[in-house]
Short mmCIF file of C-alpha atoms in Angstrom, two decimals:
data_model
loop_
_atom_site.label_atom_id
_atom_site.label_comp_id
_atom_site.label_asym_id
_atom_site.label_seq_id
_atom_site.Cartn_x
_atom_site.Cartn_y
_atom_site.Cartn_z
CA UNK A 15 96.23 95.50 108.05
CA UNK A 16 98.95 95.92 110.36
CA UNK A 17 101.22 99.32 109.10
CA UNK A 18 100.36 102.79 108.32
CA UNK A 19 101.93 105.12 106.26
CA UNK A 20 103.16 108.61 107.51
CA UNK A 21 105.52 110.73 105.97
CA UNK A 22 107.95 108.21 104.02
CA UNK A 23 107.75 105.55 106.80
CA UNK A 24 105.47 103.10 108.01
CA UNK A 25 105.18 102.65 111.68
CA UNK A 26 103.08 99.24 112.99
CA UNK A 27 101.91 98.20 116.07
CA UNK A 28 103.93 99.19 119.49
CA UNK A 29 104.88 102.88 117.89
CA UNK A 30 107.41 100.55 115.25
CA UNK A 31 108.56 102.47 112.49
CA UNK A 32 110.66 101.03 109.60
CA UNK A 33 111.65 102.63 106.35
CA UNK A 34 111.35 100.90 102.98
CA UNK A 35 112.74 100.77 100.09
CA UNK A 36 111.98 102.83 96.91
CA UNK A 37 110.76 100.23 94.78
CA UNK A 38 108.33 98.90 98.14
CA UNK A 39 107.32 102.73 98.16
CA UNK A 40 106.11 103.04 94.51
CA UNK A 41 104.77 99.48 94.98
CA UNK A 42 102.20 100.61 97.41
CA UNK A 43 101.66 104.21 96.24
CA UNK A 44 100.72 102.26 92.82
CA UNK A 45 97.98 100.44 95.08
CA UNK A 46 96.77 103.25 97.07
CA UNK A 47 96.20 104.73 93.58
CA UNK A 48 94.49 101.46 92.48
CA UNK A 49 92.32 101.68 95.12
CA UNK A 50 91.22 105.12 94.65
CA UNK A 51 90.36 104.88 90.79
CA UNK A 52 88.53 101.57 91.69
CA UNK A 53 86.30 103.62 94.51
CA UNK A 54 86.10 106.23 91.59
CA UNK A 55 84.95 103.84 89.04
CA UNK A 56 82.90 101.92 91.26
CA UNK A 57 79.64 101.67 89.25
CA UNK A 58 77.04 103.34 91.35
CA UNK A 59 75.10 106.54 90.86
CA UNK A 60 75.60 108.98 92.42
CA UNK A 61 79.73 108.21 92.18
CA UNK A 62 81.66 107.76 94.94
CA UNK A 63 84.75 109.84 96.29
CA UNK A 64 87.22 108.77 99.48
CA UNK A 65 86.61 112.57 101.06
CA UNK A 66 89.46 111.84 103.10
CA UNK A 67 93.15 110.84 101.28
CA UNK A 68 95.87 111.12 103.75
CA UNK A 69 98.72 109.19 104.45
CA UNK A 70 97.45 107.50 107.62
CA UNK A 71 94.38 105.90 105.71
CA UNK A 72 96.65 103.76 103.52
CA UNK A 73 97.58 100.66 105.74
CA UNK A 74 99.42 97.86 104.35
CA UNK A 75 99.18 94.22 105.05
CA UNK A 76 102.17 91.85 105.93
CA UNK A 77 103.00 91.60 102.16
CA UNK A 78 103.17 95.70 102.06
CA UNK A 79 100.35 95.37 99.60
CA UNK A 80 98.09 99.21 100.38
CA UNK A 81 95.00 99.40 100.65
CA UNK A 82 92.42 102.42 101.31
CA UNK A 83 91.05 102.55 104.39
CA UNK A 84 88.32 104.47 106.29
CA UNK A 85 86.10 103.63 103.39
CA UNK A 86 83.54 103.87 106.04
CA UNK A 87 84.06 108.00 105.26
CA UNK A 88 83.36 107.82 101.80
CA UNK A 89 80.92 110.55 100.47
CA UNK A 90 78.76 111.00 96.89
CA UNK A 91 80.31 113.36 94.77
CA UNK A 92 78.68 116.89 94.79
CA UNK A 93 77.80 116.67 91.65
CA UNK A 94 74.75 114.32 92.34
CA UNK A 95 70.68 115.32 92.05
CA UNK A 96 69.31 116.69 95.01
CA UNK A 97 67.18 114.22 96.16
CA UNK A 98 70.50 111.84 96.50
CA UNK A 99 71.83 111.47 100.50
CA UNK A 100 74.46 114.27 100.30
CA UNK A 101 77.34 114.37 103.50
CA UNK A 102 76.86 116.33 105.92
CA UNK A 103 78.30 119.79 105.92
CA UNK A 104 80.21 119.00 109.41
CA UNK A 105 82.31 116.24 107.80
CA UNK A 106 84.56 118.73 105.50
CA UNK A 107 84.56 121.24 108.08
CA UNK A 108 85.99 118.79 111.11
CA UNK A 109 88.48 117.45 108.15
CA UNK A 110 89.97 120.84 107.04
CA UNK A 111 90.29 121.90 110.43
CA UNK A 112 93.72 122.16 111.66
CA UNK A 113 92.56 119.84 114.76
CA UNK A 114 91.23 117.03 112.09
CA UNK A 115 95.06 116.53 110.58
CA UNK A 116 93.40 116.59 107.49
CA UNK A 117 94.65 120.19 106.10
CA UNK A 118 97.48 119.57 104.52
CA UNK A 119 96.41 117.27 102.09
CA UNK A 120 93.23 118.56 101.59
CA UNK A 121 92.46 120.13 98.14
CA UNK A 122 91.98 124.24 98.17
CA UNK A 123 88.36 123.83 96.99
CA UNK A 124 87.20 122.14 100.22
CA UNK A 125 87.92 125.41 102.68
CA UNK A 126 84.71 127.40 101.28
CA UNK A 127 81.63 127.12 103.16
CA UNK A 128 79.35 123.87 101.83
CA UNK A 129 81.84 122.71 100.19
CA UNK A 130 82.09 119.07 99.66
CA UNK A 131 84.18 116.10 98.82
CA UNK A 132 84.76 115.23 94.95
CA UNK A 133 86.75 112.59 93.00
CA UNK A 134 88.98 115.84 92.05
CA UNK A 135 89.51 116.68 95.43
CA UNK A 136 90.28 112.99 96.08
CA UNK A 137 93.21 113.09 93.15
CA UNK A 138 94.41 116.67 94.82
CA UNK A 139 94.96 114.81 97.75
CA UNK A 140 96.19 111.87 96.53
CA UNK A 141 99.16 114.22 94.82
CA UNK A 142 100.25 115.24 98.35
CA UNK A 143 100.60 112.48 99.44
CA UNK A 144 102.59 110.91 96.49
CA UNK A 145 104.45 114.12 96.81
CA UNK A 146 104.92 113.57 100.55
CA UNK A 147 106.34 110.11 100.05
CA UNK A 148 108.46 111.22 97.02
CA UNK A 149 110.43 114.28 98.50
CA UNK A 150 110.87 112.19 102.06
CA UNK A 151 112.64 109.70 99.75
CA UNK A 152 115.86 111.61 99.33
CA UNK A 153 116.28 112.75 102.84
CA UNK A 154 115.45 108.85 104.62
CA UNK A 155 116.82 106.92 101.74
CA UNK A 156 120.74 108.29 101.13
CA UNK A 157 122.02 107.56 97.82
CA UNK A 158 120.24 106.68 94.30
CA UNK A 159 120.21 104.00 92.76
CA UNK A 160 120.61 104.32 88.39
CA UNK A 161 117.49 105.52 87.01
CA UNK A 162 116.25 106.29 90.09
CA UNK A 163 116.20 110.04 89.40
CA UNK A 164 114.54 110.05 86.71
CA UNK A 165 111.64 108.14 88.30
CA UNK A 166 111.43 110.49 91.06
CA UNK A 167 111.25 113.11 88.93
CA UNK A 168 108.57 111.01 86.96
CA UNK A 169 106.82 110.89 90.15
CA UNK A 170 107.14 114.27 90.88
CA UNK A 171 105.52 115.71 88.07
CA UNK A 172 102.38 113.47 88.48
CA UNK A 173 102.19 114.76 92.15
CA UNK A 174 102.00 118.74 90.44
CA UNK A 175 99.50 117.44 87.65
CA UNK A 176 97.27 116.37 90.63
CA UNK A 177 98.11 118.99 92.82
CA UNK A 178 96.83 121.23 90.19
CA UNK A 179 95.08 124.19 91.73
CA UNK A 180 91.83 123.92 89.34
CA UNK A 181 90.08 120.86 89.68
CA UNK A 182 88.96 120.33 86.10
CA UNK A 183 93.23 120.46 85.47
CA UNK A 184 93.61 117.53 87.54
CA UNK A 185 93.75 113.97 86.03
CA UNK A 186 91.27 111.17 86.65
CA UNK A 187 92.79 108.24 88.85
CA UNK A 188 92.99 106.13 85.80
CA UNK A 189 95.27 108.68 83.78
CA UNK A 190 97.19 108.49 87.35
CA UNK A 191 97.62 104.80 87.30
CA UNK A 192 98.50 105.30 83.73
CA UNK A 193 101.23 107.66 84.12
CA UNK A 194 102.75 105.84 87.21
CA UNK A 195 103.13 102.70 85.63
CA UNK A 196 105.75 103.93 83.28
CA UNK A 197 107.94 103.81 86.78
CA UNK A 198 106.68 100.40 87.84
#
């Protein structure tokens, strides 16, 4: 894994930073969602959630292919028994800090006290960041290609269906990956 996404771009080693293409963007968006739902639907009890979706933890490899990194981080969903290993209360509160860089993709349930890490907090910010990459698009890109508006838009409106501020309103990663596939 050589690249790292931030804001629209990806920058690589020696502070590089090169902008891609629309199609490259949905491309790996499609994977980092992949990724996600496959962490998600991982078959273990208790489940598993990221805890930490932002766009520096999707790297890409020299085909641009994502993937999901700093799976060291992930957590078991809150919704476990008690006697499962739960994370520890410091992890959420170092990543909503505004020192952690985590903030602004970090879903509104996760700044109350104890609160932890979920697969819905996971798809909240997994909507920023498609929303990040989306409305960066316009600006870095210039002109649109036919159709392309009406995938952005498509895009778009998946981003605010995750982005949802209830977390039983969001979508499961799967209905994600179903959704953006009508723009693949």
């Amino acid at each position: 894994m050589q690249e790292v996404l931030v804001d629209g771009l990806f920058t690589g080693g020696g502070g590089r930073t090169r902008s891609l293409d629309w199609a490259t963007k949905k491309g790996i968006l499609f994977g980092a969602a992949q990724g996600l739902n496959y962490i998600h639907t991982f078959p273990a009890r208790p489940a598993l959630v990221h805890g930490n979706v932002k766009p520096s933890n999707i790297l890409l490899d020299e085909r641009s292919a994502a993937c999901v990194s700093e799976c060291g981080l992930m957590r078991y969903a809150a919704s476990v028994q008690q006697s499962a290993p739960q994370p520890p209360e410091l992890f959420l509160d170092r990543a909503v800090s505004s020192r952690g860089g985590w903030r602004g993709y970090a879903a509104p349930e996760l700044t109350a006290p104890g609160a932890r890490a979920t697969q819905e907090s996971d798809v909240y910010s997994f909507g920023m960041v498609l929303l990040a990459v989306v409305t960066a698009k316009g600006a870095a890109d210039g002109g649109e290609e036919e159709g392309e508006g009406e995938e952005t838009m498509g895009m778009v409106k998946i981003g605010v269906l995750c982005t949802a501020e209830a977390p039983e309103e969001r979508p499961r990663m799967a209905q994600v990956l179903t959704m953006m596939s009508e723009f693949m």
